[in-house]
PDB file of C-alpha atoms in Angstrom:
ATOM      1  CA  VAL A1269      36.338  13.683 -24.274  1.00 76.00           C
ATOM      2  CA  ALA A1270      36.698  17.366 -23.389  1.00 75.00           C
ATOM      3  CA  ILE A1271      37.034  18.206 -27.081  1.00 83.00           C
ATOM      4  CA  CYS A1272      34.314  15.870 -28.323  1.00 85.00           C
ATOM      5  CA  ALA A1273      31.658  16.447 -25.653  1.00 84.00           C
ATOM      6  CA  PRO A1274      30.424  19.755 -27.172  1.00 85.00           C
ATOM      7  CA  ILE A1275      30.252  18.063 -30.575  1.00 88.00           C
ATOM      8  CA  ALA A1276      28.212  15.226 -29.101  1.00 89.00           C
ATOM      9  CA  GLY A1277      25.907  17.777 -27.467  1.00 87.00           C
ATOM     10  CA  THR A1278      25.391  19.526 -30.783  1.00 88.00           C
ATOM     11  CA  LEU A1279      24.540  16.214 -32.452  1.00 90.00           C
ATOM     12  CA  MET A1280      22.040  15.495 -29.675  1.00 89.00           C
ATOM     13  CA  ASP A1281      20.377  18.836 -30.377  1.00 87.00           C
ATOM     14  CA  ARG A1282      20.069  17.923 -34.044  1.00 89.00           C
ATOM     15  CA  TYR A1283      19.315  14.194 -33.992  1.00 89.00           C
ATOM     16  CA  GLY A1284      18.093  13.517 -30.474  1.00 88.00           C
ATOM     17  CA  ALA A1285      19.879  12.198 -27.391  1.00 89.00           C
ATOM     18  CA  VAL A1286      18.662   8.611 -27.729  1.00 90.00           C
ATOM     19  CA  ARG A1287      20.178   8.112 -31.189  1.00 90.00           C
ATOM     20  CA  ILE A1288      23.542   9.539 -30.169  1.00 92.00           C
ATOM     21  CA  ILE A1289      23.630   7.543 -26.926  1.00 92.00           C
ATOM     22  CA  ALA A1290      22.761   4.338 -28.805  1.00 92.00           C
ATOM     23  CA  PHE A1291      25.580   4.983 -31.281  1.00 93.00           C
ATOM     24  CA  ALA A1292      27.967   5.751 -28.408  1.00 93.00           C
ATOM     25  CA  VAL A1293      27.042   2.582 -26.503  1.00 94.00           C
ATOM     26  CA  ALA A1294      27.753   0.457 -29.570  1.00 94.00           C
ATOM     27  CA  GLY A1295      30.935   2.393 -30.340  1.00 94.00           C
ATOM     28  CA  GLU A1296      32.243   2.202 -26.787  1.00 94.00           C
ATOM     29  CA  ALA A1297      31.600  -1.530 -26.592  1.00 95.00           C
ATOM     30  CA  ALA A1298      33.371  -2.014 -29.941  1.00 95.00           C
ATOM     31  CA  ALA A1299      36.375   0.021 -28.769  1.00 95.00           C
ATOM     32  CA  PHE A1300      36.699  -2.021 -25.572  1.00 95.00           C
ATOM     33  CA  ALA A1301      36.402  -5.218 -27.603  1.00 95.00           C
ATOM     34  CA  LEU A1302      39.198  -4.029 -29.912  1.00 96.00           C
ATOM     35  CA  LEU A1303      41.364  -3.311 -26.865  1.00 94.00           C
ATOM     36  CA  ALA A1304      40.774  -6.904 -25.770  1.00 94.00           C
ATOM     37  CA  ILE A1305      42.042  -8.418 -29.018  1.00 95.00           C
ATOM     38  CA  ALA A1306      44.557  -5.853 -30.303  1.00 93.00           C
ATOM     39  CA  PRO A1307      48.270  -6.759 -30.397  1.00 92.00           C
ATOM     40  CA  ALA A1308      50.219  -5.387 -27.445  1.00 87.00           C
ATOM     41  CA  GLY A1309      51.961  -2.131 -28.333  1.00 91.00           C
ATOM     42  CA  PHE A1310      51.734   1.407 -27.035  1.00 92.00           C
ATOM     43  CA  PRO A1311      50.997   3.269 -30.330  1.00 93.00           C
ATOM     44  CA  LEU A1312      48.057   1.007 -31.121  1.00 94.00           C
ATOM     45  CA  TYR A1313      46.873   1.143 -27.514  1.00 93.00           C
ATOM     46  CA  ALA A1314      46.971   4.960 -27.539  1.00 93.00           C
ATOM     47  CA  ALA A1315      45.079   5.052 -30.841  1.00 94.00           C
ATOM     48  CA  LEU A1316      42.375   2.768 -29.452  1.00 94.00           C
ATOM     49  CA  ILE A1317      42.049   4.897 -26.323  1.00 91.00           C
ATOM     50  CA  VAL A1318      41.470   7.940 -28.542  1.00 92.00           C
ATOM     51  CA  LEU A1319      38.918   5.925 -30.534  1.00 93.00           C
ATOM     52  CA  LEU A1320      37.228   4.941 -27.272  1.00 93.00           C
ATOM     53  CA  ALA A1321      36.925   8.603 -26.305  1.00 90.00           C
ATOM     54  CA  LEU A1322      35.573   9.566 -29.728  1.00 91.00           C
ATOM     55  CA  LEU A1323      32.993   6.809 -29.979  1.00 91.00           C
ATOM     56  CA  GLY A1324      31.971   6.688 -26.323  1.00 90.00           C
ATOM     57  CA  VAL A1325      31.642  10.384 -25.521  1.00 89.00           C
ATOM     58  CA  GLY A1326      27.877  10.149 -26.014  1.00 89.00           C
ATOM     59  CA  THR A1327      27.576   7.884 -22.963  1.00 88.00           C
ATOM     60  CA  THR A1328      28.657  10.680 -20.594  1.00 84.00           C
ATOM     61  CA  PRO A1329      25.989  12.112 -18.222  1.00 83.00           C
ATOM     62  CA  PRO A1330      24.772  15.138 -20.269  1.00 81.00           C
ATOM     63  CA  GLY A1331      22.847  12.997 -22.764  1.00 84.00           C
ATOM     64  CA  PHE A1332      21.082  11.024 -20.048  1.00 85.00           C
ATOM     65  CA  ALA A1333      20.421  14.237 -18.110  1.00 86.00           C
ATOM     66  CA  ARG A1334      18.718  15.656 -21.182  1.00 86.00           C
ATOM     67  CA  ILE A1335      16.394  12.651 -21.378  1.00 86.00           C
ATOM     68  CA  ILE A1336      15.577  12.863 -17.670  1.00 86.00           C
ATOM     69  CA  THR A1337      14.850  16.580 -17.670  1.00 85.00           C
ATOM     70  CA  ALA A1338      12.431  16.037 -20.571  1.00 83.00           C
ATOM     71  CA  ARG A1339      10.442  13.454 -18.590  1.00 82.00           C
ATOM     72  CA  PHE A1340      10.566  14.527 -14.960  1.00 84.00           C
ATOM     73  CA  ASP A1341       9.235  17.674 -13.359  1.00 83.00           C
ATOM     74  CA  ALA A1342       8.455  17.377  -9.648  1.00 82.00           C
ATOM     75  CA  GLY A1343      10.893  14.474  -9.136  1.00 85.00           C
ATOM     76  CA  ARG A1344      13.591  15.764 -11.456  1.00 88.00           C
ATOM     77  CA  GLY A1345      16.211  16.231  -8.739  1.00 88.00           C
ATOM     78  CA  LEU A1346      15.714  12.683  -7.449  1.00 90.00           C
ATOM     79  CA  ALA A1347      15.863  11.262 -10.977  1.00 87.00           C
ATOM     80  CA  LEU A1348      19.091  13.107 -11.750  1.00 88.00           C
ATOM     81  CA  GLY A1349      20.535  11.998  -8.416  1.00 89.00           C
ATOM     82  CA  CYS A1350      19.739   8.356  -9.188  1.00 87.00           C
ATOM     83  CA  MET A1351      21.377   8.735 -12.591  1.00 85.00           C
ATOM     84  CA  ILE A1352      24.600  10.180 -11.156  1.00 85.00           C
ATOM     85  CA  SER A1353      24.683   7.540  -8.415  1.00 87.00           C
ATOM     86  CA  GLY A1354      25.502   4.994 -11.097  1.00 84.00           C
ATOM     87  CA  LEU A1355      28.908   6.630 -11.517  1.00 81.00           C
ATOM     88  CA  GLY A1356      29.592   6.272  -7.806  1.00 81.00           C
ATOM     89  CA  LEU A1357      28.455   2.659  -7.691  1.00 86.00           C
ATOM     90  CA  MET A1358      30.731   1.757 -10.574  1.00 84.00           C
ATOM     91  CA  ALA A1359      33.637   3.676  -9.040  1.00 79.00           C
ATOM     92  CA  ILE A1360      33.187   1.640  -5.838  1.00 82.00           C
ATOM     93  CA  SER A1361      32.647  -1.795  -7.351  1.00 86.00           C
ATOM     94  CA  GLY A1362      34.500  -1.525 -10.681  1.00 85.00           C
ATOM     95  CA  PRO A1363      38.089  -1.754  -9.419  1.00 83.00           C
ATOM     96  CA  ILE A1364      37.234  -4.793  -7.277  1.00 86.00           C
ATOM     97  CA  TRP A1365      35.555  -6.970  -9.897  1.00 89.00           C
ATOM     98  CA  ALA A1366      37.856  -5.758 -12.686  1.00 88.00           C
ATOM     99  CA  THR A1367      40.903  -6.754 -10.632  1.00 87.00           C
ATOM    100  CA  TRP A1368      39.365 -10.178 -10.006  1.00 90.00           C
ATOM    101  CA  VAL A1369      38.614 -10.681 -13.722  1.00 93.00           C
ATOM    102  CA  ILE A1370      42.165  -9.671 -14.669  1.00 90.00           C
ATOM    103  CA  GLN A1371      43.629 -12.072 -12.116  1.00 89.00           C
ATOM    104  CA  GLN A1372      41.488 -14.898 -13.473  1.00 92.00           C
ATOM    105  CA  GLY A1373      41.778 -14.295 -17.213  1.00 93.00           C
ATOM    106  CA  GLY A1374      44.273 -11.502 -17.846  1.00 93.00           C
ATOM    107  CA  TRP A1375      43.859  -7.913 -18.918  1.00 91.00           C
ATOM    108  CA  ARG A1376      42.320  -8.892 -22.250  1.00 94.00           C
ATOM    109  CA  ALA A1377      39.517 -10.631 -20.416  1.00 95.00           C
ATOM    110  CA  GLY A1378      39.033  -7.455 -18.390  1.00 93.00           C
ATOM    111  CA  TYR A1379      38.471  -5.373 -21.508  1.00 94.00           C
ATOM    112  CA  GLY A1380      36.176  -8.057 -22.918  1.00 95.00           C
ATOM    113  CA  VAL A1381      34.010  -8.096 -19.794  1.00 95.00           C
ATOM    114  CA  ILE A1382      33.788  -4.302 -19.833  1.00 94.00           C
ATOM    115  CA  ALA A1383      32.669  -4.404 -23.481  1.00 95.00           C
ATOM    116  CA  GLY A1384      29.942  -6.870 -22.575  1.00 95.00           C
ATOM    117  CA  LEU A1385      28.786  -4.783 -19.614  1.00 93.00           C
ATOM    118  CA  VAL A1386      28.571  -1.671 -21.784  1.00 93.00           C
ATOM    119  CA  LEU A1387      26.256  -3.495 -24.181  1.00 93.00           C
ATOM    120  CA  LEU A1388      24.241  -5.116 -21.387  1.00 93.00           C
ATOM    121  CA  LEU A1389      23.758  -2.073 -19.151  1.00 89.00           C
ATOM    122  CA  GLY A1390      23.784   0.593 -21.844  1.00 88.00           C
ATOM    123  CA  GLY A1391      21.571  -1.350 -24.230  1.00 87.00           C
ATOM    124  CA  GLY A1392      19.231  -2.397 -21.433  1.00 87.00           C
ATOM    125  CA  GLY A1393      18.857   1.197 -20.326  1.00 83.00           C
ATOM    126  CA  LEU A1394      18.061   2.355 -23.844  1.00 85.00           C
ATOM    127  CA  LEU A1395      15.319  -0.264 -24.121  1.00 84.00           C
ATOM    128  CA  LEU A1396      13.551   1.526 -21.265  1.00 81.00           C
ATOM    129  CA  VAL A1397      13.553   4.790 -23.220  1.00 79.00           C
ATOM    130  CA  HIS A1398      10.972   5.109 -25.961  1.00 67.00           C
ATOM    131  CA  GLY A1399      12.118   8.401 -27.446  1.00 63.00           C
ATOM    132  CA  ASP A1400      13.619  11.786 -26.792  1.00 62.00           C
ATOM    133  CA  ARG A1401      10.400  13.609 -26.072  1.00 60.00           C
ATOM    134  CA  ALA A1402       8.322  13.666 -22.932  1.00 53.00           C
ATOM    135  CA  ALA A1403       4.764  12.384 -23.046  1.00 49.00           C
ATOM    136  CA  HIS A1404       3.448  15.904 -22.368  1.00 48.00           C
ATOM    137  CA  PRO A1405       6.133  18.290 -23.592  1.00 48.00           C
ATOM    138  CA  VAL A1406       6.189  21.857 -22.371  1.00 48.00           C
ATOM    139  CA  THR A1407       6.846  24.535 -24.958  1.00 51.00           C
ATOM    140  CA  PRO A1408       9.939  26.420 -23.784  1.00 51.00           C
ATOM    141  CA  VAL A1409       9.965  30.189 -23.541  1.00 52.00           C
ATOM    142  CA  ARG A1410      12.587  31.567 -25.908  1.00 56.00           C
ATOM    143  CA  THR A1411      14.778  34.358 -24.632  1.00 56.00           C
ATOM    144  CA  ALA A1412      17.249  36.691 -26.280  1.00 55.00           C
ATOM    145  CA  ALA A1413      20.063  34.330 -25.270  1.00 52.00           C
ATOM    146  CA  ASP A1414      18.270  31.480 -27.041  1.00 54.00           C
ATOM    147  CA  ALA A1415      17.940  33.584 -30.171  1.00 53.00           C
ATOM    148  CA  ALA A1416      21.699  34.211 -30.072  1.00 53.00           C
ATOM    149  CA  GLY A1417      22.313  30.490 -30.208  1.00 53.00           C
ATOM    150  CA  GLY A1418      23.672  30.272 -26.671  1.00 60.00           C
ATOM    151  CA  ARG A1419      26.715  32.389 -27.495  1.00 71.00           C
ATOM    152  CA  GLU A1420      25.603  35.053 -25.030  1.00 77.00           C
ATOM    153  CA  ALA A1421      26.849  32.905 -22.145  1.00 76.00           C
ATOM    154  CA  LEU A1422      30.407  33.007 -23.513  1.00 81.00           C
ATOM    155  CA  ARG A1423      30.486  36.761 -22.887  1.00 83.00           C
ATOM    156  CA  ARG A1424      29.675  36.433 -19.189  1.00 86.00           C
ATOM    157  CA  PRO A1425      32.480  35.999 -16.610  1.00 87.00           C
ATOM    158  CA  LEU A1426      30.170  33.802 -14.529  1.00 88.00           C
ATOM    159  CA  PHE A1427      30.155  31.180 -17.297  1.00 84.00           C
ATOM    160  CA  TRP A1428      33.950  30.887 -17.274  1.00 87.00           C
ATOM    161  CA  ILE A1429      34.087  30.826 -13.473  1.00 88.00           C
ATOM    162  CA  MET A1430      31.571  27.985 -13.395  1.00 85.00           C
ATOM    163  CA  LEU A1431      33.446  26.177 -16.170  1.00 81.00           C
ATOM    164  CA  ALA A1432      36.683  26.384 -14.175  1.00 84.00           C
ATOM    165  CA  GLY A1433      34.830  25.107 -11.111  1.00 81.00           C
ATOM    166  CA  PHE A1434      33.645  22.041 -12.985  1.00 78.00           C
ATOM    167  CA  VAL A1435      36.925  21.366 -14.798  1.00 77.00           C
ATOM    168  CA  ALA A1436      39.280  21.636 -11.816  1.00 78.00           C
ATOM    169  CA  PRO A1437      37.806  18.791  -9.700  1.00 75.00           C
ATOM    170  CA  ALA A1438      37.580  16.507 -12.725  1.00 70.00           C
ATOM    171  CA  LEU A1439      41.158  17.287 -13.765  1.00 72.00           C
ATOM    172  CA  PHE A1440      42.826  16.868 -10.382  1.00 72.00           C
ATOM    173  CA  GLY A1441      40.501  14.210  -8.973  1.00 67.00           C
ATOM    174  CA  GLY A1442      40.604  12.087 -12.111  1.00 65.00           C
ATOM    175  CA  GLY A1443      44.356  12.509 -12.346  1.00 68.00           C
ATOM    176  CA  TYR A1444      45.082  10.567  -9.192  1.00 68.00           C
ATOM    177  CA  LEU A1445      42.064   8.265  -9.163  1.00 69.00           C
ATOM    178  CA  LEU A1446      42.890   6.773 -12.561  1.00 70.00           C
ATOM    179  CA  HIS A1447      46.409   5.847 -11.434  1.00 75.00           C
ATOM    180  CA  LEU A1448      45.948   5.280  -7.709  1.00 77.00           C
ATOM    181  CA  ILE A1449      45.707   1.484  -7.910  1.00 78.00           C
ATOM    182  CA  SER A1450      48.891   1.329  -9.985  1.00 80.00           C
ATOM    183  CA  LEU A1451      50.665   3.577  -7.488  1.00 81.00           C
ATOM    184  CA  LEU A1452      49.619   1.323  -4.624  1.00 83.00           C
ATOM    185  CA  THR A1453      50.691  -1.894  -6.342  1.00 84.00           C
ATOM    186  CA  GLU A1454      54.062  -0.352  -7.186  1.00 85.00           C
ATOM    187  CA  ARG A1455      54.522   0.208  -3.458  1.00 85.00           C
ATOM    188  CA  GLY A1456      54.044  -3.475  -2.767  1.00 85.00           C
ATOM    189  CA  ILE A1457      50.326  -3.636  -2.005  1.00 84.00           C
ATOM    190  CA  ALA A1458      48.496  -6.633  -3.440  1.00 82.00           C
ATOM    191  CA  PRO A1459      46.243  -5.808  -6.434  1.00 78.00           C
ATOM    192  CA  THR A1460      43.060  -6.956  -4.667  1.00 76.00           C
ATOM    193  CA  THR A1461      43.885  -4.851  -1.603  1.00 80.00           C
ATOM    194  CA  ALA A1462      44.793  -1.858  -3.765  1.00 76.00           C
ATOM    195  CA  ALA A1463      41.474  -2.168  -5.607  1.00 75.00           C
ATOM    196  CA  ARG A1464      39.545  -2.088  -2.335  1.00 72.00           C
ATOM    197  CA  ARG A1465      41.528   0.764  -0.821  1.00 65.00           C
ATOM    198  CA  GLY A1466      42.096   2.802  -3.930  1.00 56.00           C
ATOM    199  CA  ARG A1467      38.375   3.281  -4.501  1.00 54.00           C
ATOM    200  CA  CYS A1468      37.858   4.864  -1.094  1.00 49.00           C
ATOM    201  CA  SER A1469      40.530   7.382  -0.217  1.00 45.00           C
ATOM    202  CA  PRO A1470      44.015   8.566  -1.167  1.00 41.00           C
ATOM    203  CA  ARG A1471      44.993   7.881   2.432  1.00 43.00           C
ATOM    204  CA  SER A1472      45.169   4.221   1.418  1.00 40.00           C
ATOM    205  CA  GLY A1473      48.683   4.869   0.109  1.00 40.00           C
ATOM    206  CA  ARG A1474      50.090   4.931   3.618  1.00 40.00           C
TER     207      ARG A1474
END
């Protein structure tokens, strides 16, 4: 995702965010569906995870943020906050219902349900968007940095400091969150309990 996100952003600049997001929603759902039916084996699993990252990178927040900033002015902060809150809601509820689905139908059923939710929620959201442009677009003021194609930012130390500030929490936070439920179950905690505790705090491992 880290490698492909800039590529997805470039494609959004060229073809519009809505088209790329629609492709990514379909691609992500297809990748999850393939995970649900693929033969068990680590090489194939790893290849499908890479495919999931490649096809689904367009569903990450930047594309949706671009659409929101084009449509909201006075309430832009609230709109962006509502958009990001979806990540938190899924982080809270996802482990609980996913664990229940896996207990009822196995891990393949879990991937199948996720594929369906991607199509339902992602496709439903896209139906609410009628295009990439705002109804009353504002002509942006071009600066020297714009004329340089955005490369001017790469020469500024502040850019790299901010980049490190964004990368570090995602790297370290995601590192333990993705595996926390597995760590808890390996220590003898029931999967349903681990799903409830693992979504809240690392202190649950006590």
